[in-house]
PDB file of C-alpha atoms and ligand atoms in Angstrom:
ATOM      1  CA  MET A   1      15.351  -5.768  75.919  1.00 46.00           C
ATOM      2  CA  ASN A   2      11.978  -3.549  77.415  1.00 49.00           C
ATOM      3  CA  GLU A   3       8.728  -4.953  75.882  1.00 49.00           C
ATOM      4  CA  GLN A   4       8.607  -1.046  74.954  1.00 53.00           C
ATOM      5  CA  GLN A   5      11.482  -1.563  72.690  1.00 58.00           C
ATOM      6  CA  GLU A   6      10.758  -3.113  69.104  1.00 61.00           C
ATOM      7  CA  SER A   7      13.399  -5.727  67.764  1.00 68.00           C
ATOM      8  CA  PRO A   8      15.565  -4.577  64.890  1.00 65.00           C
ATOM      9  CA  GLY A   9      13.964  -6.643  63.042  1.00 67.00           C
ATOM     10  CA  GLU A  10       9.513  -5.140  63.542  1.00 71.00           C
ATOM     11  CA  ALA A  11      11.470  -1.692  63.332  1.00 67.00           C
ATOM     12  CA  ARG A  12      12.830  -2.611  60.048  1.00 65.00           C
ATOM     13  CA  ARG A  13       8.797  -4.317  58.646  1.00 67.00           C
ATOM     14  CA  ASP A  14       7.493  -0.732  60.914  1.00 70.00           C
ATOM     15  CA  PHE A  15       9.449   1.352  58.217  1.00 61.00           C
ATOM     16  CA  ILE A  16       8.698  -0.678  54.718  1.00 62.00           C
ATOM     17  CA  LYS A  17       4.930  -0.642  55.941  1.00 67.00           C
ATOM     18  CA  LYS A  18       4.755   3.833  56.337  1.00 66.00           C
ATOM     19  CA  ALA A  19       6.900   3.526  53.200  1.00 60.00           C
ATOM     20  CA  SER A  20       4.334   2.128  51.210  1.00 60.00           C
ATOM     21  CA  ALA A  21       1.779   3.172  52.765  1.00 57.00           C
ATOM     22  CA  VAL A  22       3.045   7.264  51.203  1.00 56.00           C
ATOM     23  CA  ALA A  23       3.903   5.413  48.233  1.00 58.00           C
ATOM     24  CA  ILE A  24       0.343   4.040  47.456  1.00 53.00           C
ATOM     25  CA  GLY A  25      -1.221   6.965  49.244  1.00 53.00           C
ATOM     26  CA  GLY A  26       0.914   9.312  46.853  1.00 51.00           C
ATOM     27  CA  VAL A  27       0.069   7.156  43.109  1.00 48.00           C
ATOM     28  CA  ILE A  28      -3.737   6.960  44.043  1.00 48.00           C
ATOM     29  CA  THR A  29      -3.576  11.482  44.771  1.00 49.00           C
ATOM     30  CA  ALA A  30      -1.245  11.577  41.638  1.00 51.00           C
ATOM     31  CA  VAL A  31      -3.605   9.795  38.754  1.00 46.00           C
ATOM     32  CA  PRO A  32      -7.082  11.891  40.003  1.00 45.00           C
ATOM     33  CA  ILE A  33      -4.669  14.916  39.812  1.00 47.00           C
ATOM     34  CA  ALA A  34      -3.220  14.294  36.686  1.00 47.00           C
ATOM     35  CA  ALA A  35      -6.053  13.079  34.652  1.00 43.00           C
ATOM     36  CA  GLY A  36      -8.327  16.332  36.121  1.00 41.00           C
ATOM     37  CA  ALA A  37      -4.790  18.902  35.196  1.00 44.00           C
ATOM     38  CA  ARG A  38      -5.184  17.303  31.480  1.00 43.00           C
ATOM     39  CA  VAL A  39      -9.227  17.927  31.524  1.00 38.00           C
ATOM     40  CA  LEU A  40      -8.761  21.624  32.533  1.00 39.00           C
ATOM     41  CA  MET A  41      -6.398  21.949  29.867  1.00 41.00           C
ATOM     42  CA  ASP A  42      -8.108  20.613  27.087  1.00 39.00           C
ATOM     43  CA  PRO A  43     -11.987  19.155  27.952  1.00 36.00           C
ATOM     44  CA  VAL A  44     -12.333  17.935  24.369  1.00 35.00           C
ATOM     45  CA  LYS A  45      -9.409  16.247  24.033  1.00 38.00           C
ATOM     46  CA  ALA A  46      -9.593  14.905  27.306  1.00 35.00           C
ATOM     47  CA  GLY A  47     -13.248  13.424  26.347  1.00 35.00           C
ATOM     48  CA  GLY A  48     -11.932  11.227  23.788  1.00 40.00           C
ATOM     49  CA  GLY A  49     -13.323  10.903  20.344  1.00 51.00           C
ATOM     50  CA  GLY A  50     -10.789   9.630  18.022  1.00 76.00           C
ATOM     51  CA  MET A  51     -11.018   6.522  15.444  1.00 85.00           C
ATOM     52  CA  GLN A  52     -14.880   5.341  15.097  1.00 91.00           C
ATOM     53  CA  ARG A  53     -16.059   2.520  12.469  1.00 95.00           C
ATOM     54  CA  ILE A  54     -19.508   3.535  10.923  1.00 95.00           C
ATOM     55  CA  LYS A  55     -21.954   2.203   8.694  1.00 96.00           C
ATOM     56  CA  VAL A  56     -21.453   5.067   6.484  1.00 97.00           C
ATOM     57  CA  THR A  57     -24.023   3.911   3.832  1.00 98.00           C
ATOM     58  CA  THR A  58     -24.123   0.985   0.823  1.00 98.00           C
ATOM     59  CA  LEU A  59     -22.253  -0.266  -2.130  1.00 98.00           C
ATOM     60  CA  ASP A  60     -25.624   0.297  -4.028  1.00 97.00           C
ATOM     61  CA  SER A  61     -25.628   3.978  -3.017  1.00 97.00           C
ATOM     62  CA  LEU A  62     -22.317   4.938  -5.059  1.00 98.00           C
ATOM     63  CA  PRO A  63     -22.516   5.641  -8.742  1.00 97.00           C
ATOM     64  CA  LYS A  64     -20.476   2.500 -10.360  1.00 96.00           C
ATOM     65  CA  ASP A  65     -18.726   5.814 -12.841  1.00 96.00           C
ATOM     66  CA  GLY A  66     -16.116   6.827 -10.132  1.00 96.00           C
ATOM     67  CA  THR A  67     -18.369   9.678  -9.164  1.00 97.00           C
ATOM     68  CA  PRO A  68     -17.537  10.998  -4.991  1.00 98.00           C
ATOM     69  CA  ARG A  69     -20.892  11.239  -3.128  1.00 98.00           C
ATOM     70  CA  LYS A  70     -20.656  12.734   0.175  1.00 98.00           C
ATOM     71  CA  PHE A  71     -21.909  11.582   3.619  1.00 98.00           C
ATOM     72  CA  PRO A  72     -22.462  12.756   7.129  1.00 97.00           C
ATOM     73  CA  ILE A  73     -20.530  11.075   9.458  1.00 96.00           C
ATOM     74  CA  VAL A  74     -23.308  10.815  12.681  1.00 92.00           C
ATOM     75  CA  ALA A  75     -21.287   8.921  15.890  1.00 89.00           C
ATOM     76  CA  SER A  76     -21.894   9.351  19.939  1.00 82.00           C
ATOM     77  CA  ARG A  77     -19.369  11.931  20.971  1.00 76.00           C
ATOM     78  CA  LYS A  78     -18.307  13.013  24.475  1.00 74.00           C
ATOM     79  CA  ASP A  79     -16.666  15.493  25.688  1.00 75.00           C
ATOM     80  CA  ALA A  80     -14.817  16.182  29.323  1.00 78.00           C
ATOM     81  CA  TRP A  81     -18.632  16.741  30.716  1.00 84.00           C
ATOM     82  CA  ASN A  82     -21.325  15.297  28.627  1.00 83.00           C
ATOM     83  CA  ARG A  83     -22.073  12.551  25.794  1.00 81.00           C
ATOM     84  CA  PHE A  84     -24.214  13.415  22.652  1.00 80.00           C
ATOM     85  CA  PRO A  85     -24.953  10.332  21.234  1.00 83.00           C
ATOM     86  CA  ASP A  86     -25.805  10.366  17.247  1.00 85.00           C
ATOM     87  CA  ALA A  87     -24.122  13.880  16.927  1.00 88.00           C
ATOM     88  CA  PRO A  88     -22.633  14.552  13.451  1.00 89.00           C
ATOM     89  CA  VAL A  89     -18.419  14.843  13.859  1.00 91.00           C
ATOM     90  CA  GLY A  90     -17.462  15.114  10.330  1.00 95.00           C
ATOM     91  CA  ALA A  91     -18.286  14.218   6.852  1.00 98.00           C
ATOM     92  CA  VAL A  92     -16.550  11.717   3.884  1.00 98.00           C
ATOM     93  CA  TYR A  93     -16.401  12.008   0.226  1.00 98.00           C
ATOM     94  CA  LEU A  94     -16.531   8.210  -0.528  1.00 98.00           C
ATOM     95  CA  ARG A  95     -16.271   7.144  -4.789  1.00 98.00           C
ATOM     96  CA  ARG A  96     -15.943   3.643  -6.001  1.00 98.00           C
ATOM     97  CA  ILE A  97     -12.511   2.737  -7.182  1.00 97.00           C
ATOM     98  CA  GLY A  98     -13.067  -1.655  -7.907  1.00 95.00           C
ATOM     99  CA  GLU A  99     -16.759  -3.444  -8.187  1.00 93.00           C
ATOM    100  CA  THR A 100     -16.962  -3.728  -4.535  1.00 95.00           C
ATOM    101  CA  SER A 101     -13.314  -1.317  -3.614  1.00 97.00           C
ATOM    102  CA  VAL A 102     -14.520   1.935  -2.101  1.00 98.00           C
ATOM    103  CA  GLU A 103     -11.930   5.146  -1.241  1.00 98.00           C
ATOM    104  CA  ALA A 104     -12.749   7.460   1.715  1.00 98.00           C
ATOM    105  CA  LEU A 105     -12.047  11.072   1.880  1.00 98.00           C
ATOM    106  CA  ASN A 106     -12.145  13.100   4.894  1.00 98.00           C
ATOM    107  CA  VAL A 107     -13.661  16.298   3.791  1.00 98.00           C
ATOM    108  CA  VAL A 108     -11.795  18.242   5.680  1.00 98.00           C
ATOM    109  CA  CYS A 109      -8.679  20.409   4.552  1.00 98.00           C
ATOM    110  CA  PRO A 110      -5.597  20.328   5.594  1.00 98.00           C
ATOM    111  CA  HIS A 111      -4.664  23.847   5.226  1.00 98.00           C
ATOM    112  CA  ALA A 112      -7.559  25.785   7.899  1.00 97.00           C
ATOM    113  CA  GLY A 113     -10.357  23.310   8.171  1.00 97.00           C
ATOM    114  CA  CYS A 114     -13.070  24.060   5.768  1.00 98.00           C
ATOM    115  CA  PHE A 115     -14.899  21.979   3.814  1.00 98.00           C
ATOM    116  CA  VAL A 116     -14.150  20.946   0.478  1.00 98.00           C
ATOM    117  CA  ASP A 117     -16.445  20.599  -2.683  1.00 98.00           C
ATOM    118  CA  PHE A 118     -16.730  18.330  -5.136  1.00 98.00           C
ATOM    119  CA  ARG A 119     -16.928  19.956  -8.594  1.00 98.00           C
ATOM    120  CA  ALA A 120     -17.314  17.760 -11.760  1.00 97.00           C
ATOM    121  CA  GLU A 121     -16.563  20.394 -13.290  1.00 97.00           C
ATOM    122  CA  MET A 122     -13.323  20.940 -11.933  1.00 95.00           C
ATOM    123  CA  LYS A 123     -12.845  17.712 -12.093  1.00 95.00           C
ATOM    124  CA  GLY A 124     -10.923  17.242  -8.397  1.00 98.00           C
ATOM    125  CA  TYR A 125     -12.551  18.804  -4.946  1.00 98.00           C
ATOM    126  CA  TYR A 126     -12.594  22.675  -4.381  1.00 98.00           C
ATOM    127  CA  CYS A 127     -11.849  24.738  -0.991  1.00 98.00           C
ATOM    128  CA  PRO A 128     -13.789  27.613  -1.001  1.00 97.00           C
ATOM    129  CA  CYS A 129     -11.671  29.299   1.790  1.00 97.00           C
ATOM    130  CA  HIS A 130      -8.788  29.670  -0.218  1.00 96.00           C
ATOM    131  CA  ASN A 131      -8.937  28.751  -3.521  1.00 93.00           C
ATOM    132  CA  SER A 132      -6.897  25.434  -3.623  1.00 95.00           C
ATOM    133  CA  LEU A 133      -8.205  22.468  -5.202  1.00 97.00           C
ATOM    134  CA  PHE A 134      -7.639  18.293  -5.113  1.00 98.00           C
ATOM    135  CA  HIS A 135      -7.612  15.550  -7.647  1.00 98.00           C
ATOM    136  CA  VAL A 136     -10.660  13.640  -7.368  1.00 98.00           C
ATOM    137  CA  ASP A 137      -8.356  11.203  -5.526  1.00 97.00           C
ATOM    138  CA  GLY A 138      -7.290  14.378  -2.761  1.00 98.00           C
ATOM    139  CA  LYS A 139      -3.365  15.021  -3.232  1.00 98.00           C
ATOM    140  CA  ILE A 140      -2.881  18.686  -3.843  1.00 98.00           C
ATOM    141  CA  ALA A 141      -3.656  19.314  -8.090  1.00 97.00           C
ATOM    142  CA  ASP A 142      -2.973  23.339  -7.104  1.00 91.00           C
ATOM    143  CA  PRO A 143       1.038  23.233  -7.153  1.00 90.00           C
ATOM    144  CA  LYS A 144       0.449  27.295  -5.053  1.00 90.00           C
ATOM    145  CA  SER A 145      -1.857  25.439  -2.924  1.00 94.00           C
ATOM    146  CA  PRO A 146      -1.352  26.627   1.099  1.00 96.00           C
ATOM    147  CA  SER A 147      -2.322  23.353   1.779  1.00 97.00           C
ATOM    148  CA  PRO A 148       0.628  21.363   3.611  1.00 97.00           C
ATOM    149  CA  ARG A 149      -0.852  18.390   2.685  1.00 98.00           C
ATOM    150  CA  GLY A 150      -3.312  16.463   0.522  1.00 98.00           C
ATOM    151  CA  LEU A 151      -6.987  15.449   1.328  1.00 98.00           C
ATOM    152  CA  ASP A 152      -5.967  12.588   4.444  1.00 98.00           C
ATOM    153  CA  THR A 153      -8.116   9.738   3.184  1.00 98.00           C
ATOM    154  CA  LEU A 154      -9.239   6.982   5.968  1.00 98.00           C
ATOM    155  CA  LEU A 155      -9.726   3.462   5.466  1.00 98.00           C
ATOM    156  CA  ALA A 156     -13.358   2.284   3.969  1.00 98.00           C
ATOM    157  CA  VAL A 157     -14.152  -1.676   4.113  1.00 97.00           C
ATOM    158  CA  VAL A 158     -16.992  -3.054   2.007  1.00 98.00           C
ATOM    159  CA  GLU A 159     -19.091  -6.225   3.885  1.00 97.00           C
ATOM    160  CA  GLY A 160     -21.721  -7.392   1.472  1.00 97.00           C
ATOM    161  CA  ASN A 161     -24.055  -4.511   0.413  1.00 97.00           C
ATOM    162  CA  GLU A 162     -22.894  -1.592   3.020  1.00 98.00           C
ATOM    163  CA  VAL A 163     -20.042   0.419   3.569  1.00 98.00           C
ATOM    164  CA  TRP A 164     -17.937   0.899   6.656  1.00 98.00           C
ATOM    165  CA  VAL A 165     -15.358   4.294   7.538  1.00 98.00           C
ATOM    166  CA  GLU A 166     -12.908   4.092   9.922  1.00 97.00           C
ATOM    167  CA  PHE A 167     -13.615   7.818  10.399  1.00 97.00           C
ATOM    168  CA  GLN A 168     -11.139  10.020  11.863  1.00 95.00           C
ATOM    169  CA  ASN A 169     -10.174  13.754  12.002  1.00 95.00           C
ATOM    170  CA  PHE A 170      -6.615  15.219  11.753  1.00 96.00           C
ATOM    171  CA  ARG A 171      -4.977  17.991  12.793  1.00 97.00           C
ATOM    172  CA  THR A 172      -4.992  21.169   9.588  1.00 98.00           C
ATOM    173  CA  GLY A 173      -1.631  23.132   9.117  1.00 97.00           C
ATOM    174  CA  THR A 174       0.267  20.130   9.885  1.00 97.00           C
ATOM    175  CA  ALA A 175       2.105  17.879   6.295  1.00 97.00           C
ATOM    176  CA  HIS A 176       1.627  15.135   8.294  1.00 97.00           C
ATOM    177  CA  LYS A 177      -1.442  13.244   8.777  1.00 97.00           C
ATOM    178  CA  VAL A 178      -1.514  13.863  12.941  1.00 97.00           C
ATOM    179  CA  PRO A 179      -4.635  12.350  14.278  1.00 95.00           C
ATOM    180  CA  VAL A 180      -7.802  13.745  16.602  1.00 91.00           C
ATOM    181  CA  ALA A 181      -7.226  12.323  20.064  1.00 75.00           C
TER     182      ALA A 181
HETATM  183  S1  FES B   1      -8.409  26.253   3.970  1.00 87.98           S
HETATM  184 FE1  FES B   1      -8.938  24.650   1.988  1.00 87.98          FE
HETATM  185  S2  FES B   1      -7.084  25.646   1.755  1.00 87.98           S
HETATM  186 FE2  FES B   1      -7.196  26.714   3.154  1.00 87.98          FE
END
């Protein structure tokens, strides 16, 4: 056999090496392209967001009679290009439902995204955009409400005197809670 010629074993090894290089190169190229396409299609979503565990207030600051209080949620936020430390990302209503238990509701109306207001005289939350009413626990109070679901509950945890909320925004206009990533 000529020294220049490869044996069948060498040729097979060479072929496998080249095929592996092409496959790895393909993966290395495809990952940034996919990430870039995602950013172009939805820059805010691609930057993250999602659920954040936030210390909102103290238990002492919540009325013992169960009247809800509204609190802004301030957290770090980022889009595809920028990071915004300590930026407002939403708000919650908190109310005591026991000695050391708290219920949290996102203030965003699930119909079209307006902020609801607690109205003591109505014993519930009022959405000024389409006159919807929700019970104090967030359930729909008005049978004609255009909202497809009640107000979105969030997990609230009491640690000592601190009230923490797992804050999350959800899509509007859907019957089920769909987290905004
Ligand atoms: S946005 Fe609240 S009822 Fe339409």
